[in-house]
């Protein structure tokens, strides 16, 4: 009987999806509240087909680098950041990072470097621009996906200049795109609880809006599974959709499950999200974000087997080889720090999809 009730609840939404109509806030809330996860997955897969997204599943060969884990903000959900005097704190020079990247490139031939950092108050804009220039010189064919909107905002505060001025300096130095981190949840109530020292969400949007207008593509995220409500998740997604309507600069959306290990939330009894909640977030993201073409099932967060299932819940990207990811590892991720291309291909094929290796901008490099 409960299943019939759930199906009846989703019936009007199914009609909208089949007709290609845009879903609204109440639809999003109904999707979040349903217990029929399988029906939700079916709806998301229908939406994927209706929007002309085929059975291709993308991945990229990428290297993760971090210049510094020193951070002025101590977000309660973060297990990565350190103060400058704290054990384990580091700030690498541009030459150290370039040497490391070149050494890695000799073995893995990655096409993208993904770099995010703490908001280090002890360095300046030139510190960040210098590493971009030197990496571009050493690895001219590698796309540099560097710095979250929070970091860009931090740089602008340090330099006393605008977001646009910072982005132009970095773009001239070799910046190719921005990752989507720093969004967390846009609701003021939540940010006051989990990241009280962080910038207002309006700043995150302003950075991405500015980047899009400068021709810099970006990514977008949502961090879920901590103190947010379903209403706040839906509001977050719809704000991203509105931004995409305005500028169209988001390449992909990545829902990120909160990992509580080594954070204050672990001491308060928080646990990892369930697989059902992870699949629900993937599906609802695909259904509500009708203008963002790619939804990622981030295997390092959910594990490769669950990422395979997520490919039937609206996801069409499994991120990449993710060599040496540190953010989720610090928070207790146990799915490893690297995946070989052959394993990603096998996992995608076993899920009944077509593996496609891409570059950062979703240009096809190889198809299996």
Tab-separated table of C-alpha atoms in Angstrom:
chain	number	residue	atom	x	y	z
A	1	UNK	CA	0.000	0.000	0.000
A	2	UNK	CA	2.875	2.351	0.861
A	3	UNK	CA	4.382	1.727	-2.584
A	4	UNK	CA	1.082	2.553	-4.269
A	5	UNK	CA	0.844	5.778	-2.266
A	6	UNK	CA	4.396	6.697	-3.332
A	7	UNK	CA	3.652	5.989	-6.965
A	8	UNK	CA	0.485	8.088	-6.794
A	9	UNK	CA	2.497	10.933	-5.274
A	10	UNK	CA	5.002	10.791	-8.131
A	11	UNK	CA	2.419	10.394	-10.918
A	12	UNK	CA	1.958	14.146	-11.577
A	13	UNK	CA	5.741	14.574	-11.658
A	14	UNK	CA	6.074	11.688	-14.098
A	15	UNK	CA	3.596	13.445	-16.386
A	16	UNK	CA	5.664	16.632	-16.244
A	17	UNK	CA	8.892	14.769	-16.974
A	18	UNK	CA	7.331	12.902	-19.902
A	19	UNK	CA	6.037	16.202	-21.302
A	20	UNK	CA	9.393	17.927	-20.861
A	21	UNK	CA	7.962	20.417	-18.332
A	22	UNK	CA	10.153	22.056	-15.703
A	23	UNK	CA	9.723	20.836	-12.117
A	24	UNK	CA	9.149	23.323	-9.285
A	25	UNK	CA	9.955	23.513	-5.577
A	26	UNK	CA	6.984	21.419	-4.494
A	27	UNK	CA	7.895	18.767	-7.035
A	28	UNK	CA	11.440	18.696	-5.696
A	29	UNK	CA	10.221	18.322	-2.139
A	30	UNK	CA	7.908	15.452	-3.136
A	31	UNK	CA	10.841	13.730	-4.803
A	32	UNK	CA	13.008	14.142	-1.709
A	33	UNK	CA	10.294	12.847	0.590
A	34	UNK	CA	9.386	9.710	-1.360
A	35	UNK	CA	10.505	6.350	-0.002
A	36	UNK	CA	10.216	4.692	-3.393
A	37	UNK	CA	13.837	5.020	-4.433
A	38	UNK	CA	13.442	2.678	-7.403
A	39	UNK	CA	10.582	4.734	-8.855
A	40	UNK	CA	12.736	7.829	-8.327
A	41	UNK	CA	15.592	6.218	-10.270
A	42	UNK	CA	13.249	5.290	-13.088
A	43	UNK	CA	12.015	8.890	-13.283
A	44	UNK	CA	15.558	10.264	-13.349
A	45	UNK	CA	16.539	7.857	-16.100
A	46	UNK	CA	13.457	8.907	-18.050
A	47	UNK	CA	14.478	12.559	-17.664
A	48	UNK	CA	17.978	11.721	-18.906
A	49	UNK	CA	16.558	10.103	-22.038
A	50	UNK	CA	14.010	12.881	-22.604
A	51	UNK	CA	16.794	15.486	-22.557
A	52	UNK	CA	18.789	13.687	-25.238
A	53	UNK	CA	21.502	12.380	-22.922
A	54	UNK	CA	22.547	8.987	-24.241
A	55	UNK	CA	24.082	5.915	-22.631
A	56	UNK	CA	27.596	7.382	-22.721
A	57	UNK	CA	29.233	7.624	-19.299
A	58	UNK	CA	32.185	9.977	-19.054
A	59	UNK	CA	35.399	9.971	-17.075
A	60	UNK	CA	38.610	11.968	-17.168
A	61	UNK	CA	42.226	11.132	-16.376
A	62	UNK	CA	43.086	13.620	-13.674
A	63	UNK	CA	45.572	14.389	-10.940
A	64	UNK	CA	44.557	16.029	-7.658
A	65	UNK	CA	46.974	18.547	-6.179
A	66	UNK	CA	46.766	20.723	-3.079
A	67	UNK	CA	49.099	23.692	-2.682
A	68	UNK	CA	48.236	24.378	0.945
A	69	UNK	CA	45.976	23.019	3.671
A	70	UNK	CA	46.442	26.113	5.844
A	71	UNK	CA	43.067	27.808	6.238
A	72	UNK	CA	41.698	30.866	8.000
A	73	UNK	CA	38.271	29.179	8.334
A	74	UNK	CA	37.636	26.128	10.487
A	75	UNK	CA	34.471	24.740	8.936
A	76	UNK	CA	32.944	22.136	11.216
A	77	UNK	CA	32.522	19.654	8.364
A	78	UNK	CA	36.175	19.849	7.247
A	79	UNK	CA	38.886	17.369	8.234
A	80	UNK	CA	41.423	18.781	5.753
A	81	UNK	CA	42.206	22.311	6.980
A	82	UNK	CA	44.996	23.186	9.424
A	83	UNK	CA	46.287	26.313	11.091
A	84	UNK	CA	49.807	27.311	10.091
A	85	UNK	CA	51.338	26.046	13.353
A	86	UNK	CA	49.321	22.843	13.496
A	87	UNK	CA	51.046	19.511	12.920
A	88	UNK	CA	50.596	18.416	9.329
A	89	UNK	CA	50.181	21.932	7.923
A	90	UNK	CA	51.899	22.552	4.582
A	91	UNK	CA	52.310	25.186	1.873
A	92	UNK	CA	54.108	23.942	-1.230
A	93	UNK	CA	56.008	26.246	-3.557
A	94	UNK	CA	55.172	26.450	-7.247
A	95	UNK	CA	58.404	24.640	-8.126
A	96	UNK	CA	57.573	21.776	-5.757
A	97	UNK	CA	54.111	21.357	-7.251
A	98	UNK	CA	55.375	21.483	-10.826
A	99	UNK	CA	58.080	18.911	-10.136
A	100	UNK	CA	55.492	16.632	-8.552
A	101	UNK	CA	53.015	17.061	-11.425
A	102	UNK	CA	55.649	16.433	-14.110
A	103	UNK	CA	56.774	13.264	-12.336
A	104	UNK	CA	53.176	12.014	-12.157
A	105	UNK	CA	52.527	12.924	-15.789
A	106	UNK	CA	55.337	10.667	-16.936
A	107	UNK	CA	53.388	7.647	-15.665
A	108	UNK	CA	49.693	8.540	-16.040
A	109	UNK	CA	49.443	11.131	-18.873
A	110	UNK	CA	46.483	12.882	-17.201
A	111	UNK	CA	44.623	15.603	-19.107
A	112	UNK	CA	43.453	17.582	-16.071
A	113	UNK	CA	44.859	18.831	-12.779
A	114	UNK	CA	42.215	19.482	-10.125
A	115	UNK	CA	43.443	21.739	-7.314
A	116	UNK	CA	41.673	23.121	-4.248
A	117	UNK	CA	43.203	24.488	-1.071
A	118	UNK	CA	42.608	26.028	2.295
A	119	UNK	CA	42.098	29.792	2.470
A	120	UNK	CA	45.661	30.552	3.474
A	121	UNK	CA	46.014	34.085	4.933
A	122	UNK	CA	49.823	33.974	4.650
A	123	UNK	CA	50.188	33.993	0.839
A	124	UNK	CA	49.129	36.403	-1.896
A	125	UNK	CA	47.571	36.271	-5.365
A	126	UNK	CA	50.962	35.914	-7.026
A	127	UNK	CA	51.493	32.663	-5.111
A	128	UNK	CA	48.503	31.177	-6.942
A	129	UNK	CA	49.222	32.752	-10.325
A	130	UNK	CA	52.840	31.580	-10.208
A	131	UNK	CA	51.938	27.904	-9.994
A	132	UNK	CA	49.475	28.247	-12.900
A	133	UNK	CA	52.095	29.897	-15.112
A	134	UNK	CA	54.723	27.291	-14.312
A	135	UNK	CA	52.350	24.357	-14.780
A	136	UNK	CA	51.126	25.758	-18.104
A	137	UNK	CA	54.723	26.066	-19.244
A	138	UNK	CA	55.710	22.577	-18.080
A	139	UNK	CA	52.474	20.782	-19.138
A	140	UNK	CA	50.899	22.907	-21.886
A	141	UNK	CA	48.343	20.240	-22.909
A	142	UNK	CA	46.947	19.736	-19.397
A	143	UNK	CA	43.785	21.599	-18.358
A	144	UNK	CA	44.152	23.486	-15.067
A	145	UNK	CA	40.943	23.222	-13.016
A	146	UNK	CA	41.957	25.300	-10.027
A	147	UNK	CA	40.489	27.132	-7.017
A	148	UNK	CA	36.988	27.141	-5.610
A	149	UNK	CA	34.834	30.259	-5.543
A	150	UNK	CA	35.620	30.519	-1.824
A	151	UNK	CA	39.320	30.671	-2.637
A	152	UNK	CA	38.745	33.282	-5.351
A	153	UNK	CA	36.753	35.391	-2.900
A	154	UNK	CA	39.527	34.959	-0.311
A	155	UNK	CA	42.139	36.117	-2.845
A	156	UNK	CA	40.056	39.184	-3.656
A	157	UNK	CA	39.858	40.085	0.039
A	158	UNK	CA	43.615	39.612	0.472
A	159	UNK	CA	44.398	41.800	-2.548
A	160	UNK	CA	41.638	44.360	-2.008
A	161	UNK	CA	40.338	43.904	-5.540
A	162	UNK	CA	37.291	42.487	-7.330
A	163	UNK	CA	36.501	38.894	-8.230
A	164	UNK	CA	36.879	39.837	-11.874
A	165	UNK	CA	40.363	41.236	-11.362
A	166	UNK	CA	41.467	38.057	-9.574
A	167	UNK	CA	39.974	35.814	-12.258
A	168	UNK	CA	41.601	37.813	-15.061
A	169	UNK	CA	45.033	37.456	-13.425
A	170	UNK	CA	44.529	33.710	-12.994
A	171	UNK	CA	43.069	33.297	-16.482
A	172	UNK	CA	46.092	35.036	-17.990
A	173	UNK	CA	48.322	32.710	-15.954
A	174	UNK	CA	46.661	29.562	-17.320
A	175	UNK	CA	43.452	28.926	-15.378
A	176	UNK	CA	41.085	26.755	-17.447
A	177	UNK	CA	38.050	26.240	-15.210
A	178	UNK	CA	36.853	26.339	-11.607
A	179	UNK	CA	35.807	23.361	-9.495
A	180	UNK	CA	32.466	23.616	-7.697
A	181	UNK	CA	33.559	23.444	-4.069
A	182	UNK	CA	32.680	25.963	-1.395
A	183	UNK	CA	28.965	25.898	-2.164
A	184	UNK	CA	28.148	23.541	0.734
A	185	UNK	CA	24.459	24.420	1.303
A	186	UNK	CA	23.309	27.931	0.427
A	187	UNK	CA	20.777	28.217	3.275
A	188	UNK	CA	21.916	30.869	5.773
A	189	UNK	CA	20.659	28.768	8.697
A	190	UNK	CA	22.910	25.865	7.765
A	191	UNK	CA	25.982	27.951	6.984
A	192	UNK	CA	25.707	29.706	10.331
A	193	UNK	CA	25.890	26.279	11.972
A	194	UNK	CA	28.549	24.467	9.939
A	195	UNK	CA	30.683	27.245	8.400
A	196	UNK	CA	30.124	30.493	10.335
A	197	UNK	CA	33.366	32.066	9.077
A	198	UNK	CA	32.695	31.432	5.419
A	199	UNK	CA	31.543	33.988	2.854
A	200	UNK	CA	27.845	34.504	2.101
A	201	UNK	CA	26.443	32.337	-0.730
A	202	UNK	CA	25.941	35.478	-2.809
A	203	UNK	CA	29.728	35.697	-3.112
A	204	UNK	CA	29.909	32.108	-4.398
A	205	UNK	CA	27.359	32.962	-7.066
A	206	UNK	CA	29.091	36.211	-7.961
A	207	UNK	CA	32.395	34.410	-8.540
A	208	UNK	CA	30.783	31.803	-10.793
A	209	UNK	CA	28.693	34.384	-12.608
A	210	UNK	CA	31.810	36.473	-13.247
A	211	UNK	CA	33.783	33.437	-14.391
A	212	UNK	CA	31.048	32.467	-16.858
A	213	UNK	CA	30.978	35.972	-18.296
A	214	UNK	CA	34.762	35.832	-18.747
A	215	UNK	CA	34.425	32.551	-20.638
A	216	UNK	CA	35.678	30.398	-17.760
A	217	UNK	CA	33.488	27.300	-17.321
A	218	UNK	CA	32.826	26.043	-13.797
A	219	UNK	CA	31.281	23.172	-11.863
A	220	UNK	CA	28.705	23.200	-9.081
A	221	UNK	CA	28.150	21.090	-5.972
A	222	UNK	CA	25.930	20.462	-2.962
A	223	UNK	CA	27.165	19.026	0.348
A	224	UNK	CA	24.407	16.953	1.951
A	225	UNK	CA	23.848	14.637	4.887
A	226	UNK	CA	24.657	16.917	7.832
A	227	UNK	CA	22.129	19.402	9.325
A	228	UNK	CA	20.270	20.502	6.195
A	229	UNK	CA	16.588	19.804	5.489
A	230	UNK	CA	15.039	18.477	2.296
A	231	UNK	CA	13.631	21.961	1.702
A	232	UNK	CA	17.142	23.425	1.866
A	233	UNK	CA	18.481	20.840	-0.562
A	234	UNK	CA	15.760	21.676	-3.077
A	235	UNK	CA	16.286	25.418	-2.637
A	236	UNK	CA	20.012	24.925	-3.278
A	237	UNK	CA	19.378	23.019	-6.511
A	238	UNK	CA	16.894	25.582	-7.794
A	239	UNK	CA	19.325	28.425	-7.132
A	240	UNK	CA	21.911	26.595	-9.222
A	241	UNK	CA	19.333	26.093	-11.954
A	242	UNK	CA	18.534	29.820	-11.962
A	243	UNK	CA	22.233	30.655	-12.329
A	244	UNK	CA	22.555	28.211	-15.209
A	245	UNK	CA	19.561	29.855	-16.891
A	246	UNK	CA	21.403	33.176	-16.731
A	247	UNK	CA	24.868	32.194	-17.926
A	248	UNK	CA	24.980	28.501	-18.912
A	249	UNK	CA	28.514	28.110	-17.595
A	250	UNK	CA	28.172	25.031	-15.365
A	251	UNK	CA	29.717	21.964	-17.004
A	252	UNK	CA	28.516	19.471	-14.410
A	253	UNK	CA	26.866	19.076	-11.019
A	254	UNK	CA	28.407	16.932	-8.277
A	255	UNK	CA	26.358	15.999	-5.182
A	256	UNK	CA	28.809	15.417	-2.335
A	257	UNK	CA	27.862	13.277	0.658
A	258	UNK	CA	29.114	14.595	3.993
A	259	UNK	CA	31.804	12.392	5.532
A	260	UNK	CA	31.887	12.982	9.321
A	261	UNK	CA	35.053	11.108	10.276
A	262	UNK	CA	37.691	13.310	11.963
A	263	UNK	CA	35.239	16.221	12.273
A	264	UNK	CA	33.236	17.589	15.189
A	265	UNK	CA	30.183	15.842	13.760
A	266	UNK	CA	31.721	12.416	14.334
A	267	UNK	CA	31.950	13.177	18.055
A	268	UNK	CA	28.273	14.124	17.962
A	269	UNK	CA	27.284	10.748	16.584
A	270	UNK	CA	26.879	11.583	12.888
A	271	UNK	CA	27.327	8.680	10.459
A	272	UNK	CA	27.926	8.359	6.723
A	273	UNK	CA	24.939	8.805	4.432
A	274	UNK	CA	23.092	5.696	3.322
A	275	UNK	CA	23.287	4.361	-0.203
A	276	UNK	CA	19.577	5.114	-0.604
A	277	UNK	CA	20.143	8.786	0.240
A	278	UNK	CA	23.088	8.985	-2.170
A	279	UNK	CA	20.967	7.556	-4.993
A	280	UNK	CA	18.085	9.872	-4.093
A	281	UNK	CA	20.371	12.914	-4.369
A	282	UNK	CA	21.671	11.795	-7.769
A	283	UNK	CA	18.134	11.233	-9.059
A	284	UNK	CA	16.637	14.471	-7.707
A	285	UNK	CA	19.609	16.417	-9.066
A	286	UNK	CA	19.025	15.040	-12.554
A	287	UNK	CA	15.292	15.782	-12.342
A	288	UNK	CA	15.556	19.365	-11.054
A	289	UNK	CA	18.712	20.489	-12.877
A	290	UNK	CA	17.206	20.250	-16.333
A	291	UNK	CA	19.765	22.696	-17.771
A	292	UNK	CA	22.981	21.122	-16.406
A	293	UNK	CA	23.966	18.394	-18.864
A	294	UNK	CA	26.190	16.266	-16.642
A	295	UNK	CA	25.575	14.802	-13.183
A	296	UNK	CA	28.510	13.047	-11.562
A	297	UNK	CA	28.468	9.926	-9.415
A	298	UNK	CA	31.684	10.651	-7.528
A	299	UNK	CA	33.059	7.150	-6.986
A	300	UNK	CA	35.643	8.194	-4.397
A	301	UNK	CA	32.772	9.384	-2.191
A	302	UNK	CA	30.258	6.568	-2.705
A	303	UNK	CA	32.444	3.689	-3.875
A	304	UNK	CA	32.574	2.249	-7.382
A	305	UNK	CA	29.752	-0.333	-6.942
A	306	UNK	CA	27.297	2.367	-5.792
A	307	UNK	CA	28.470	4.647	-8.603
A	308	UNK	CA	27.523	1.863	-11.033
A	309	UNK	CA	23.994	1.834	-9.604
A	310	UNK	CA	23.869	5.644	-9.775
A	311	UNK	CA	24.272	5.404	-13.556
A	312	UNK	CA	20.666	4.130	-13.566
A	313	UNK	CA	19.548	7.036	-11.352
A	314	UNK	CA	20.436	9.859	-13.730
A	315	UNK	CA	24.225	10.095	-13.453
A	316	UNK	CA	26.273	10.099	-16.653
A	317	UNK	CA	29.780	10.728	-15.301
A	318	UNK	CA	31.940	8.928	-12.730
A	319	UNK	CA	34.517	11.745	-12.418
A	320	UNK	CA	37.879	10.208	-13.175
A	321	UNK	CA	41.035	8.429	-12.131
A	322	UNK	CA	41.323	10.932	-9.230
A	323	UNK	CA	44.993	10.355	-8.482
A	324	UNK	CA	45.800	11.347	-4.868
A	325	UNK	CA	42.555	12.943	-3.681
A	326	UNK	CA	43.000	14.199	-0.087
A	327	UNK	CA	39.823	16.050	0.978
A	328	UNK	CA	37.510	13.044	1.276
A	329	UNK	CA	40.343	10.788	2.435
A	330	UNK	CA	40.920	13.085	5.408
A	331	UNK	CA	37.239	12.717	6.279
A	332	UNK	CA	37.269	8.944	6.223
A	333	UNK	CA	36.574	7.931	2.624
A	334	UNK	CA	37.634	4.298	2.239
A	335	UNK	CA	37.235	3.755	-1.506
A	336	UNK	CA	40.894	4.462	-2.326
A	337	UNK	CA	42.685	7.390	-3.890
A	338	UNK	CA	43.077	6.254	-7.475
A	339	UNK	CA	41.241	4.211	-10.079
A	340	UNK	CA	42.855	2.895	-13.227
A	341	UNK	CA	41.245	3.611	-16.610
A	342	UNK	CA	40.719	-0.102	-17.217
A	343	UNK	CA	38.756	-0.431	-13.969
A	344	UNK	CA	36.543	2.556	-14.772
A	345	UNK	CA	35.881	1.130	-18.243
A	346	UNK	CA	35.016	-2.268	-16.779
A	347	UNK	CA	32.682	-0.771	-14.157
A	348	UNK	CA	30.841	1.347	-16.719
A	349	UNK	CA	30.453	-1.549	-19.132
A	350	UNK	CA	29.191	-3.840	-16.367
A	351	UNK	CA	26.543	-1.212	-15.608
A	352	UNK	CA	25.341	-1.494	-19.210
A	353	UNK	CA	26.688	1.867	-20.317
A	354	UNK	CA	29.239	3.081	-22.893
A	355	UNK	CA	32.576	4.288	-21.428
A	356	UNK	CA	33.869	7.533	-22.908
A	357	UNK	CA	37.106	9.155	-21.838
A	358	UNK	CA	36.716	12.934	-22.010
A	359	UNK	CA	38.702	16.044	-21.358
A	360	UNK	CA	37.572	18.639	-18.815
A	361	UNK	CA	35.311	20.378	-21.346
A	362	UNK	CA	33.581	17.115	-22.323
A	363	UNK	CA	35.354	16.693	-25.629
A	364	UNK	CA	35.510	12.971	-26.415
A	365	UNK	CA	39.016	11.493	-26.391
A	366	UNK	CA	38.305	7.768	-26.572
A	367	UNK	CA	35.265	5.499	-26.684
A	368	UNK	CA	34.984	1.821	-25.819
